[in-house]
């Protein structure tokens, strides 16, 4: 009887743990974003403008700025300015490497099928009894 209870309890404790892990992960990521992004942006903006500290305002400002940058680089003038910036980074040795890696990463995450570095993610088993290893096609 006690053995059945322990088995029953361990199953449901494990299920409870599996249920709470995604929630805790979301909480910690949101908390990390708040600490790393929101507070830093508000501190930066406060140097120039007096801004009331409203939770989430820094992240909203970041999203607005990213949206505006996306609008600028999507038009003809923005594309030309971006090409000029890209040609400048190609002349600086360390910047060339770092910018190239960043561009490769952004192209792999892009929606444009022609620019995508990877078509899909796969799992490969190296040996019959070996672990599955992620790979990209």
mmCIF file of C-alpha atoms in Angstrom:
data_model
loop_
_atom_site.group_PDB
_atom_site.id
_atom_site.type_symbol
_atom_site.label_atom_id
_atom_site.label_comp_id
_atom_site.label_asym_id
_atom_site.label_seq_id
_atom_site.Cartn_x
_atom_site.Cartn_y
_atom_site.Cartn_z
ATOM 1 C CA UNK A 1 0.000 0.000 0.000
ATOM 2 C CA UNK A 2 2.785 2.444 0.906
ATOM 3 C CA UNK A 3 4.690 1.377 -2.215
ATOM 4 C CA UNK A 4 1.626 2.211 -4.367
ATOM 5 C CA UNK A 5 1.282 5.587 -2.646
ATOM 6 C CA UNK A 6 4.964 6.421 -3.194
ATOM 7 C CA UNK A 7 4.726 5.405 -6.863
ATOM 8 C CA UNK A 8 1.497 7.391 -7.265
ATOM 9 C CA UNK A 9 2.941 10.446 -5.493
ATOM 10 C CA UNK A 10 6.218 10.361 -7.439
ATOM 11 C CA UNK A 11 4.339 10.226 -10.767
ATOM 12 C CA UNK A 12 2.216 13.240 -9.905
ATOM 13 C CA UNK A 13 5.122 15.170 -8.388
ATOM 14 C CA UNK A 14 7.041 14.602 -11.614
ATOM 15 C CA UNK A 15 4.030 15.720 -13.685
ATOM 16 C CA UNK A 16 3.682 18.814 -11.501
ATOM 17 C CA UNK A 17 7.357 19.576 -12.019
ATOM 18 C CA UNK A 18 6.965 19.184 -15.785
ATOM 19 C CA UNK A 19 3.968 21.515 -15.698
ATOM 20 C CA UNK A 20 5.725 24.230 -13.699
ATOM 21 C CA UNK A 21 9.069 24.248 -15.597
ATOM 22 C CA UNK A 22 7.727 26.174 -18.637
ATOM 23 C CA UNK A 23 6.003 28.689 -16.345
ATOM 24 C CA UNK A 24 9.172 29.258 -14.309
ATOM 25 C CA UNK A 25 11.230 29.547 -17.480
ATOM 26 C CA UNK A 26 8.853 32.214 -18.829
ATOM 27 C CA UNK A 27 8.981 34.067 -15.518
ATOM 28 C CA UNK A 28 12.790 34.072 -15.407
ATOM 29 C CA UNK A 29 13.133 35.161 -19.044
ATOM 30 C CA UNK A 30 10.633 37.997 -18.570
ATOM 31 C CA UNK A 31 12.445 39.019 -15.383
ATOM 32 C CA UNK A 32 15.797 38.910 -17.202
ATOM 33 C CA UNK A 33 14.413 41.039 -20.042
ATOM 34 C CA UNK A 34 13.042 43.500 -17.527
ATOM 35 C CA UNK A 35 16.335 43.802 -15.652
ATOM 36 C CA UNK A 36 18.632 43.788 -18.693
ATOM 37 C CA UNK A 37 16.586 45.792 -21.163
ATOM 38 C CA UNK A 38 13.843 47.785 -19.496
ATOM 39 C CA UNK A 39 15.834 49.326 -16.648
ATOM 40 C CA UNK A 40 18.921 50.003 -18.800
ATOM 41 C CA UNK A 41 16.891 51.796 -21.486
ATOM 42 C CA UNK A 42 15.030 53.886 -18.908
ATOM 43 C CA UNK A 43 18.367 54.815 -17.277
ATOM 44 C CA UNK A 44 19.724 55.827 -20.710
ATOM 45 C CA UNK A 45 16.635 57.895 -21.575
ATOM 46 C CA UNK A 46 16.689 59.542 -18.128
ATOM 47 C CA UNK A 47 20.096 61.050 -18.995
ATOM 48 C CA UNK A 48 18.385 63.173 -21.663
ATOM 49 C CA UNK A 49 14.725 63.328 -20.633
ATOM 50 C CA UNK A 50 12.999 62.950 -17.299
ATOM 51 C CA UNK A 51 10.909 59.806 -17.724
ATOM 52 C CA UNK A 52 8.713 58.238 -15.083
ATOM 53 C CA UNK A 53 9.745 54.658 -14.369
ATOM 54 C CA UNK A 54 6.849 52.621 -15.723
ATOM 55 C CA UNK A 55 7.394 48.839 -15.921
ATOM 56 C CA UNK A 56 7.705 47.788 -19.554
ATOM 57 C CA UNK A 57 8.261 51.303 -20.915
ATOM 58 C CA UNK A 58 11.885 50.573 -21.824
ATOM 59 C CA UNK A 59 10.916 47.457 -23.756
ATOM 60 C CA UNK A 60 8.149 49.377 -25.544
ATOM 61 C CA UNK A 61 10.637 52.127 -26.470
ATOM 62 C CA UNK A 62 13.042 49.482 -27.776
ATOM 63 C CA UNK A 63 10.291 47.917 -29.906
ATOM 64 C CA UNK A 64 9.331 51.328 -31.333
ATOM 65 C CA UNK A 65 12.982 52.104 -32.172
ATOM 66 C CA UNK A 66 13.429 48.677 -33.826
ATOM 67 C CA UNK A 67 10.219 49.248 -35.813
ATOM 68 C CA UNK A 68 11.488 52.637 -37.004
ATOM 69 C CA UNK A 69 14.874 51.162 -37.951
ATOM 70 C CA UNK A 70 13.039 48.432 -39.870
ATOM 71 C CA UNK A 71 11.049 51.066 -41.753
ATOM 72 C CA UNK A 72 14.190 53.030 -42.625
ATOM 73 C CA UNK A 73 16.231 50.061 -43.877
ATOM 74 C CA UNK A 74 13.282 48.760 -45.890
ATOM 75 C CA UNK A 75 13.087 51.754 -48.220
ATOM 76 C CA UNK A 76 15.500 52.598 -51.056
ATOM 77 C CA UNK A 77 17.478 55.276 -49.182
ATOM 78 C CA UNK A 78 17.846 53.016 -46.154
ATOM 79 C CA UNK A 79 19.064 50.107 -48.294
ATOM 80 C CA UNK A 80 21.700 52.348 -49.905
ATOM 81 C CA UNK A 81 22.833 53.653 -46.500
ATOM 82 C CA UNK A 82 22.978 50.098 -45.210
ATOM 83 C CA UNK A 83 25.118 49.021 -48.204
ATOM 84 C CA UNK A 84 27.481 51.926 -47.512
ATOM 85 C CA UNK A 85 27.758 50.914 -43.859
ATOM 86 C CA UNK A 86 28.350 47.314 -44.923
ATOM 87 C CA UNK A 87 31.150 48.322 -47.307
ATOM 88 C CA UNK A 88 32.795 50.309 -44.502
ATOM 89 C CA UNK A 89 32.694 47.322 -42.143
ATOM 90 C CA UNK A 90 34.333 45.135 -44.814
ATOM 91 C CA UNK A 91 37.463 47.338 -44.638
ATOM 92 C CA UNK A 92 38.064 46.921 -40.902
ATOM 93 C CA UNK A 93 39.557 43.463 -40.124
ATOM 94 C CA UNK A 94 37.857 42.643 -36.791
ATOM 95 C CA UNK A 95 34.613 44.400 -37.745
ATOM 96 C CA UNK A 96 34.537 42.403 -40.994
ATOM 97 C CA UNK A 97 34.517 39.119 -39.076
ATOM 98 C CA UNK A 98 32.021 40.179 -36.409
ATOM 99 C CA UNK A 99 29.686 41.868 -38.898
ATOM 100 C CA UNK A 100 29.882 38.846 -41.208
ATOM 101 C CA UNK A 101 28.867 36.510 -38.399
ATOM 102 C CA UNK A 102 26.015 38.793 -37.382
ATOM 103 C CA UNK A 103 24.809 39.072 -40.976
ATOM 104 C CA UNK A 104 24.962 35.302 -41.393
ATOM 105 C CA UNK A 105 22.902 34.860 -38.223
ATOM 106 C CA UNK A 106 20.314 37.441 -39.268
ATOM 107 C CA UNK A 107 20.053 35.872 -42.731
ATOM 108 C CA UNK A 108 19.461 32.454 -41.189
ATOM 109 C CA UNK A 109 16.602 33.900 -39.109
ATOM 110 C CA UNK A 110 15.153 35.866 -42.035
ATOM 111 C CA UNK A 111 11.787 35.104 -43.630
ATOM 112 C CA UNK A 112 13.316 35.424 -47.105
ATOM 113 C CA UNK A 113 13.736 31.844 -48.385
ATOM 114 C CA UNK A 114 16.581 32.826 -50.752
ATOM 115 C CA UNK A 115 18.637 34.400 -47.930
ATOM 116 C CA UNK A 116 18.003 31.682 -45.370
ATOM 117 C CA UNK A 117 21.130 29.769 -44.465
ATOM 118 C CA UNK A 118 19.129 26.845 -43.050
ATOM 119 C CA UNK A 119 15.974 25.324 -44.515
ATOM 120 C CA UNK A 120 15.029 23.196 -41.501
ATOM 121 C CA UNK A 121 16.339 21.702 -38.266
ATOM 122 C CA UNK A 122 16.922 17.954 -37.999
ATOM 123 C CA UNK A 123 18.076 15.390 -35.424
ATOM 124 C CA UNK A 124 20.822 12.967 -36.462
ATOM 125 C CA UNK A 125 21.769 9.749 -34.685
ATOM 126 C CA UNK A 126 25.536 9.315 -35.098
ATOM 127 C CA UNK A 127 25.685 5.715 -33.816
ATOM 128 C CA UNK A 128 22.976 3.121 -33.286
ATOM 129 C CA UNK A 129 23.113 3.627 -29.529
ATOM 130 C CA UNK A 130 24.347 7.241 -29.616
ATOM 131 C CA UNK A 131 22.436 10.382 -28.688
ATOM 132 C CA UNK A 132 20.492 12.488 -31.167
ATOM 133 C CA UNK A 133 22.474 15.508 -32.317
ATOM 134 C CA UNK A 134 20.771 18.613 -33.746
ATOM 135 C CA UNK A 135 21.736 19.704 -37.234
ATOM 136 C CA UNK A 136 20.582 22.139 -39.894
ATOM 137 C CA UNK A 137 19.863 21.560 -43.578
#
